[in-house]
Amino acid sequence: MTLSEELIWRGFLNQMTFATGEELDREKRTFYMGFDASADSQAVGNLAAMMFILTFIRHGYDPVLLTGGSTSLIGDPKDTAERQLQTEETIAHNTECARKQIEKIFAGRKFKMVNNLDWTREVKILDFLRDVGKNFSMTNLVQRDFIAQRMGEGGSGISFAEFSYTLLQGYDYQYLYDTYGVTLQLGGSDQWGNCLSGVDLIRKTRGAEVHAVTLNLVINKSTGRKFGKSEEGTIWLNETKTSPFKFYQFWINSDDEDVEDYLKIYTELEKDVIDKITAGHCESPSSRSAQKALAHEVTTLVHGPARTKAVERATDALFGGLGYAQLTADDFKELATELPVIEAANNAEIADILVTAGLASSKTEARRFLTDSAVYINGSQFSSEKTTLDAADTLHGYIVLRRGKNVTALVKLA
């Protein structure tokens, strides 16, 4: 499968300056793609861009990956309103976070990392206006979709700072063309106009033809909304913002009509493998084999094989048939990030613990649950003859306490 064929099959291609996709197959280029640093973690949407990049790398293209230390200080214009400016210290921290995440995803691949603050920090305003600004037509710029929406009737308006963002991005492309021989920029579908700024600037100032290719926005078919959020909000790549367990659950809860698309976009699995997975899924949708394959691949990519194995075992213990006695100490640590954890004294009464854990509203209700055999420890029904919990009940220092089918907490005995 050629690069252009794979990009089409995976559903990546949005717009491009090439006349035909086959032009992508004729010459291995050095390309760049930028990552915003307005937050201290990249999100699932950024992960799609990273998989887009990996496709080019597999086909012999050389990547330059850019963290937007300077452009993030200005803020990529949104369609609706002005972005809230962040401090230089915040952006510097976010840029470092982006660098670490990108390096983790691209570990084992050859790539160059750059920060556009390194070459824009010392640029003088008069030089920038003469050398860059003079090459942009206001007529063309105000017709760009995001600017037209902001400046049109009912629009919120746009500051000169955000208006200048596209010039800065064009300047980035020119700098990378001069310094590293970059002749292709990749971007999200909302970056098409900004990508063209660099293409036009280099044509005017260097007399060279360079190109841009943009990535389709990933849409959840069942909701029609941009993909990458759960009921709790954005799904982040940083485990302190979205735990590996919640990250895994996000993927395993993918809708049947979307899962094949996500396998193509968010994994490097080849066509024959994905075809086999989806065929098996169609034969037995209730097994959710496609979702399990998707969750395994993406969680392994972002959080590594060890954490993935732990969250898979924790998931199987909570929702599948794996017994808690089969879990390792690391598995219990994973569970402890997701379940309420309470401390109790050795030989504490189970009724008191149920109340403390929020599994019963009172000791009277707790005793009723016990009488009705609705309480389980470590997956087994609690014996009516037993009234306390002690060290003999622990597994790797924890006791899994459940009331009913799915109200669960972890108990650590002091």
Coordinates of C-alpha atoms in Angstrom, one line a residue:
M1 CA 0.0 0.0 0.0
T2 CA 1.5 3.4 -1.0
L3 CA 1.4 6.4 1.3
S4 CA -1.5 8.0 -0.6
E5 CA -3.5 4.8 -0.5
E6 CA -2.9 4.3 3.2
L7 CA -3.9 7.9 4.0
I8 CA -7.1 7.4 2.1
W9 CA -7.8 4.0 3.7
R10 CA -7.2 5.3 7.2
G11 CA -9.5 8.3 6.5
F12 CA -6.8 10.9 7.1
L13 CA -6.8 13.0 4.0
N14 CA -8.7 16.3 4.1
Q15 CA -7.2 18.9 1.8
M16 CA -3.8 19.2 0.1
T17 CA -2.0 21.5 -2.3
F18 CA -0.8 18.6 -4.4
A19 CA -2.7 18.1 -7.7
T20 CA -3.2 14.4 -6.9
G21 CA -2.5 12.1 -4.0
E22 CA 0.0 10.1 -6.1
E23 CA 2.4 13.1 -5.8
L24 CA 2.9 12.1 -2.2
D25 CA 4.3 8.8 -3.4
R26 CA 6.9 10.2 -5.8
E27 CA 9.2 12.0 -3.4
K28 CA 10.2 11.5 0.2
R29 CA 10.1 14.9 1.8
T30 CA 11.0 16.5 5.1
F31 CA 7.8 17.7 6.7
Y32 CA 6.7 19.4 9.9
M33 CA 3.7 19.5 12.1
G34 CA 3.1 21.8 15.0
F35 CA 1.5 21.1 18.4
D36 CA -0.2 23.7 20.6
A37 CA 1.0 24.4 24.1
S38 CA -2.1 26.1 25.5
A39 CA -2.7 23.1 27.9
D40 CA -0.3 21.0 30.0
S41 CA -1.2 17.8 28.1
Q42 CA -2.0 16.8 24.6
A43 CA -5.4 15.2 24.1
V44 CA -7.0 12.5 22.0
G45 CA -7.4 14.9 19.1
N46 CA -3.7 15.5 19.1
L47 CA -3.1 11.8 19.2
A48 CA -4.9 11.5 15.8
A49 CA -2.4 14.0 14.4
M50 CA 0.5 12.0 15.8
M51 CA -0.9 8.8 14.1
F52 CA -1.1 10.9 10.9
I53 CA 2.6 11.7 11.3
L54 CA 3.5 8.1 11.9
T55 CA 2.0 7.1 8.6
F56 CA 4.3 9.5 6.8
I57 CA 7.3 8.3 8.8
R58 CA 6.5 4.6 7.9
H59 CA 6.7 5.6 4.2
G60 CA 10.2 7.2 4.5
Y61 CA 9.4 10.9 5.2
D62 CA 11.6 12.8 7.7
P63 CA 9.7 14.6 10.5
V64 CA 10.3 17.9 12.3
L65 CA 7.9 18.1 15.2
L66 CA 7.3 21.6 16.5
T67 CA 6.0 22.7 19.9
G68 CA 4.4 26.2 19.8
G69 CA 6.3 28.0 22.5
S70 CA 5.8 31.4 20.8
T71 CA 2.5 30.9 18.9
S72 CA 0.8 29.5 22.0
L73 CA 1.7 32.9 23.7
I74 CA -0.6 34.5 21.1
G75 CA -3.2 31.8 20.8
D76 CA -4.5 30.1 17.7
P77 CA -7.8 32.0 16.9
K78 CA -11.0 30.2 17.6
D79 CA -14.2 30.7 15.6
T80 CA -16.1 32.2 18.5
A81 CA -14.0 34.5 20.8
E82 CA -10.6 35.7 21.8
R83 CA -8.4 33.2 23.8
Q84 CA -7.4 34.0 27.3
L85 CA -3.7 34.8 27.3
Q86 CA -1.5 32.7 29.5
T87 CA 1.8 33.7 31.2
E88 CA 5.2 32.9 29.7
E89 CA 5.9 30.6 32.6
T90 CA 2.7 28.6 32.0
I91 CA 3.4 28.3 28.2
A92 CA 7.0 27.2 29.0
H93 CA 5.7 24.5 31.3
N94 CA 3.1 23.4 28.8
T95 CA 5.7 23.3 26.0
E96 CA 7.9 21.0 28.1
C97 CA 5.0 18.8 28.8
A98 CA 4.2 18.6 25.1
R99 CA 7.8 17.7 24.3
K100 CA 7.8 14.8 26.8
Q101 CA 4.6 13.4 25.5
I102 CA 5.6 13.7 21.9
E103 CA 9.0 12.0 22.6
K104 CA 7.1 9.2 24.4
I105 CA 4.7 8.5 21.5
F106 CA 7.5 8.7 18.9
A107 CA 10.1 6.7 20.9
G108 CA 12.2 4.5 18.6
R109 CA 11.5 6.8 15.6
K110 CA 13.9 9.2 14.0
F111 CA 12.6 12.8 14.3
K112 CA 13.7 16.3 15.2
M113 CA 12.1 18.4 17.9
V114 CA 12.0 22.2 17.7
N115 CA 10.3 25.0 19.6
N116 CA 9.4 28.1 17.5
L117 CA 10.2 30.4 20.5
D118 CA 13.8 29.7 19.7
W119 CA 13.7 31.6 16.4
T120 CA 10.9 34.2 17.1
R121 CA 12.1 35.3 20.5
E122 CA 14.6 37.8 19.0
V123 CA 12.7 38.9 15.9
K124 CA 12.4 42.7 15.7
I125 CA 9.0 44.0 14.9
L126 CA 10.1 46.3 12.0
D127 CA 12.0 43.4 10.4
F128 CA 9.0 41.1 10.8
L129 CA 6.6 43.7 9.2
R130 CA 9.0 44.3 6.3
D131 CA 10.1 40.7 5.6
V132 CA 7.0 38.8 6.4
G133 CA 4.0 41.2 6.8
K134 CA 4.6 42.9 3.5
N135 CA 4.0 39.6 1.7
F136 CA 0.4 39.2 3.0
S137 CA -2.7 40.7 1.5
M138 CA -5.3 42.0 3.9
T139 CA -7.9 41.3 1.3
N140 CA -7.1 37.6 1.4
L141 CA -6.6 37.4 5.1
V142 CA -10.0 38.8 6.1
Q143 CA -11.7 36.3 3.8
R144 CA -10.3 33.4 5.8
D145 CA -13.1 31.5 7.5
F146 CA -12.2 32.1 11.1
I147 CA -11.4 35.8 10.6
A148 CA -14.5 36.4 8.5
Q149 CA -16.7 34.8 11.3
R150 CA -15.0 36.9 14.0
M151 CA -15.2 40.2 12.0
G152 CA -18.6 39.6 10.4
E153 CA -22.0 40.7 11.6
G154 CA -22.6 39.4 15.1
G155 CA -19.0 38.3 15.4
S156 CA -17.0 38.9 18.6
G157 CA -14.2 40.7 16.8
I158 CA -10.5 39.8 16.7
S159 CA -7.4 41.4 18.2
F160 CA -4.4 42.2 16.1
A161 CA -2.5 39.6 18.2
E162 CA -4.7 36.8 17.1
F163 CA -5.0 38.2 13.6
S164 CA -1.2 38.0 13.3
Y165 CA -1.1 34.3 14.3
T166 CA -1.3 33.1 10.7
L167 CA 1.7 35.3 9.8
L168 CA 3.7 33.7 12.6
Q169 CA 2.8 30.2 11.4
G170 CA 3.8 31.2 7.9
Y171 CA 7.2 32.5 9.2
D172 CA 7.7 29.1 11.0
Y173 CA 7.3 27.3 7.7
Q174 CA 9.8 29.6 6.0
Y175 CA 12.3 29.2 8.9
L176 CA 12.0 25.4 8.7
Y177 CA 12.4 25.5 4.9
D178 CA 15.6 27.5 5.2
T179 CA 17.0 25.6 8.2
Y180 CA 16.0 21.9 7.6
G181 CA 14.8 21.8 4.0
V182 CA 11.1 21.3 5.1
T183 CA 8.9 21.3 2.0
L184 CA 5.6 19.9 3.5
Q185 CA 3.5 21.0 6.4
L186 CA 0.9 18.8 8.0
G187 CA -2.0 20.2 9.9
G188 CA -5.5 19.7 11.2
S189 CA -8.5 20.6 9.0
D190 CA -8.9 23.9 10.9
Q191 CA -5.3 24.8 10.1
W192 CA -5.7 24.9 6.3
G193 CA -5.6 28.7 6.0
N194 CA -2.6 28.9 8.3
C195 CA -0.8 26.2 6.3
L196 CA -1.4 28.2 3.1
S197 CA 0.2 31.2 4.7
G198 CA 3.6 29.4 4.7
V199 CA 3.1 28.0 1.3
D200 CA 2.4 31.5 -0.2
L201 CA 5.2 33.2 1.9
I202 CA 7.9 30.7 0.7
R203 CA 6.7 31.0 -2.9
K204 CA 7.0 34.8 -2.7
T205 CA 10.3 35.1 -0.7
R206 CA 12.2 32.0 -1.8
G207 CA 10.6 31.3 -5.2
A208 CA 10.1 27.7 -4.2
E209 CA 7.1 25.4 -4.3
V210 CA 6.2 23.8 -1.0
H211 CA 3.1 22.0 0.0
A212 CA 0.5 21.3 2.8
V213 CA -1.7 18.4 3.7
T214 CA -4.5 18.5 6.3
L215 CA -6.0 15.9 8.5
N216 CA -9.8 15.1 8.7
L217 CA -11.4 16.0 11.9
V218 CA -12.4 12.8 13.8
I219 CA -16.2 12.8 14.3
N220 CA -18.2 10.5 16.6
K221 CA -20.8 9.1 14.2
S222 CA -23.4 8.4 16.8
T223 CA -23.3 11.9 18.3
G224 CA -22.1 14.0 15.3
R225 CA -19.7 15.8 17.6
K226 CA -15.9 16.1 17.6
F227 CA -14.3 13.0 19.0
G228 CA -12.2 13.0 22.1
K229 CA -14.5 13.7 25.1
S230 CA -16.4 11.6 27.6
E231 CA -19.1 12.6 30.1
E232 CA -16.3 13.8 32.4
G233 CA -14.7 16.0 29.7
T234 CA -11.6 15.9 27.5
I235 CA -9.6 12.7 27.3
W236 CA -6.0 13.7 28.0
L237 CA -2.7 11.8 27.3
N238 CA -1.3 12.8 30.7
E239 CA -2.2 10.1 33.3
T240 CA -2.6 12.7 36.0
K241 CA -5.4 14.3 34.0
T242 CA -7.0 11.1 32.6
S243 CA -5.9 7.9 34.4
P244 CA -4.8 4.9 32.3
F245 CA -7.9 3.1 33.6
K246 CA -10.3 5.8 32.5
F247 CA -8.3 6.2 29.2
Y248 CA -8.7 2.4 28.6
Q249 CA -12.5 2.6 29.5
F250 CA -13.0 5.5 27.0
W251 CA -11.7 3.3 24.1
I252 CA -13.4 0.1 25.2
N253 CA -16.7 2.0 25.3
S254 CA -16.5 3.0 21.6
D255 CA -19.7 2.5 19.6
D256 CA -19.9 -0.4 17.2
E257 CA -20.3 1.9 14.2
D258 CA -17.2 3.9 15.1
V259 CA -14.7 1.2 16.2
E260 CA -13.4 0.2 12.8
D261 CA -12.7 3.9 12.0
Y262 CA -10.8 4.3 15.3
L263 CA -8.8 1.2 14.7
K264 CA -7.6 2.7 11.4
I265 CA -6.9 6.2 12.8
Y266 CA -5.5 5.4 16.3
T267 CA -3.5 2.3 15.7
E268 CA -0.7 1.2 13.3
L269 CA -2.3 -2.2 12.7
E270 CA -2.2 -3.2 9.1
K271 CA -5.3 -3.6 6.9
D272 CA -5.4 -7.4 7.0
V273 CA -5.2 -7.4 10.8
I274 CA -8.0 -4.7 11.1
D275 CA -10.1 -6.6 8.6
K276 CA -9.8 -9.8 10.7
I277 CA -10.7 -7.9 13.9
T278 CA -13.7 -6.3 12.4
A279 CA -14.9 -9.5 10.8
G280 CA -14.7 -11.2 14.2
H281 CA -16.6 -8.3 15.8
C282 CA -19.4 -8.5 13.2
E283 CA -19.8 -12.2 14.0
S284 CA -20.1 -11.6 17.7
P285 CA -20.6 -7.9 18.6
S286 CA -21.4 -8.8 22.2
S287 CA -17.8 -10.0 22.8
R288 CA -16.6 -6.4 22.0
S289 CA -13.4 -7.9 20.6
A290 CA -12.8 -4.9 18.3
Q291 CA -13.1 -2.4 21.2
K292 CA -10.8 -4.6 23.3
A293 CA -8.2 -4.6 20.5
L294 CA -8.6 -0.8 20.1
A295 CA -8.3 -0.1 23.8
H296 CA -5.2 -2.4 24.1
E297 CA -3.4 -0.8 21.2
V298 CA -4.0 2.8 22.1
T299 CA -3.4 2.4 25.8
T300 CA -0.2 0.6 25.1
L301 CA 1.0 3.3 22.8
V302 CA 0.3 6.1 25.3
H303 CA 0.9 4.4 28.7
G304 CA 3.1 1.4 27.9
P305 CA 2.5 -2.3 28.0
A306 CA 2.9 -2.7 31.8
R307 CA 0.2 -0.1 32.7
T308 CA -2.0 -1.5 29.9
K309 CA -1.8 -5.1 31.3
A310 CA -2.7 -3.7 34.8
V311 CA -5.7 -1.8 33.6
E312 CA -6.9 -4.8 31.5
R313 CA -6.7 -7.1 34.5
A314 CA -8.4 -4.5 36.8
T315 CA -11.2 -4.1 34.2
D316 CA -11.6 -7.9 33.9
A317 CA -11.8 -8.1 37.7
L318 CA -14.4 -5.4 38.0
F319 CA -16.5 -6.2 34.9
G320 CA -15.4 -9.6 33.7
G321 CA -14.7 -13.0 35.2
L322 CA -11.2 -12.6 36.6
G323 CA -11.1 -13.3 40.4
Y324 CA -9.5 -10.7 42.6
A325 CA -7.2 -13.3 44.1
Q326 CA -5.5 -13.4 40.6
L327 CA -4.6 -9.7 40.7
T328 CA -1.1 -8.6 41.4
A329 CA 0.0 -5.8 43.7
D330 CA 0.3 -3.5 40.7
D331 CA -3.2 -4.4 39.6
F332 CA -4.5 -3.3 43.0
K333 CA -2.6 0.0 42.7
E334 CA -4.4 0.5 39.4
L335 CA -7.8 -0.2 41.1
A336 CA -6.9 2.2 43.9
T337 CA -6.7 5.1 41.4
E338 CA -10.3 4.5 40.3
L339 CA -12.2 3.2 43.4
P340 CA -12.8 4.9 46.7
V341 CA -10.2 3.8 49.2
I342 CA -10.9 3.9 52.9
E343 CA -8.9 3.0 55.9
A344 CA -10.3 0.9 58.7
A345 CA -8.9 -0.7 61.9
N346 CA -8.1 -4.4 62.0
N347 CA -11.2 -6.3 63.2
A348 CA -13.4 -3.3 62.5
E349 CA -17.1 -4.2 62.2
I350 CA -18.2 -4.6 58.6
A351 CA -21.4 -2.6 59.2
D352 CA -19.3 0.4 60.2
I353 CA -17.0 0.0 57.2
L354 CA -20.0 -0.1 54.8
V355 CA -21.1 3.3 56.2
T356 CA -17.7 4.8 56.1
A357 CA -17.2 3.6 52.5
G358 CA -20.5 5.1 51.4
L359 CA -22.0 1.7 50.6
A360 CA -24.7 2.2 53.2
S361 CA -26.3 5.3 54.6
S362 CA -26.5 4.0 58.2
K363 CA -25.6 1.0 60.3
T364 CA -29.2 -0.1 60.2
E365 CA -29.2 -0.2 56.4
A366 CA -25.7 -1.8 56.4
R367 CA -27.1 -4.7 58.6
R368 CA -30.0 -5.1 56.2
F369 CA -27.7 -5.4 53.3
L370 CA -25.7 -8.1 55.2
T371 CA -28.9 -10.0 56.1
D372 CA -30.0 -9.9 52.5
S373 CA -26.6 -11.3 51.4
A374 CA -26.0 -8.2 49.3
V375 CA -22.4 -7.6 50.5
Y376 CA -19.3 -9.1 48.9
I377 CA -15.6 -9.1 49.9
N378 CA -13.1 -9.9 47.2
G379 CA -15.9 -11.1 44.9
S380 CA -17.3 -13.6 47.3
Q381 CA -20.6 -13.2 49.2
F382 CA -20.0 -12.1 52.8
S383 CA -20.8 -14.8 55.3
S384 CA -23.5 -13.9 57.8
E385 CA -21.5 -15.6 60.5
K386 CA -18.7 -13.1 60.1
T387 CA -19.1 -9.5 61.5
T388 CA -15.6 -8.0 61.2
L389 CA -12.8 -7.7 58.6
D390 CA -9.2 -8.6 59.5
A391 CA -5.8 -9.1 57.9
A392 CA -6.7 -12.5 56.7
D393 CA -9.2 -10.9 54.3
T394 CA -6.7 -8.7 52.5
L395 CA -5.2 -9.3 49.0
H396 CA -1.9 -7.3 48.6
G397 CA -3.0 -5.1 51.4
Y398 CA -6.5 -4.4 50.2
I399 CA -10.0 -5.7 50.6
V400 CA -12.5 -5.3 47.7
L401 CA -15.8 -4.4 49.3
R402 CA -18.9 -4.5 47.1
R403 CA -22.6 -3.9 47.7
G404 CA -25.0 -5.1 45.1
K405 CA -23.8 -5.5 41.5
N406 CA -21.5 -2.5 41.1
V407 CA -21.1 -0.3 44.1
T408 CA -17.5 -1.0 45.1
A409 CA -14.8 0.4 47.3
L410 CA -11.3 -0.7 48.5
V411 CA -10.5 -1.1 52.2
K412 CA -7.0 -0.8 53.7
L413 CA -6.7 -2.1 57.2
A414 CA -4.6 0.1 59.5

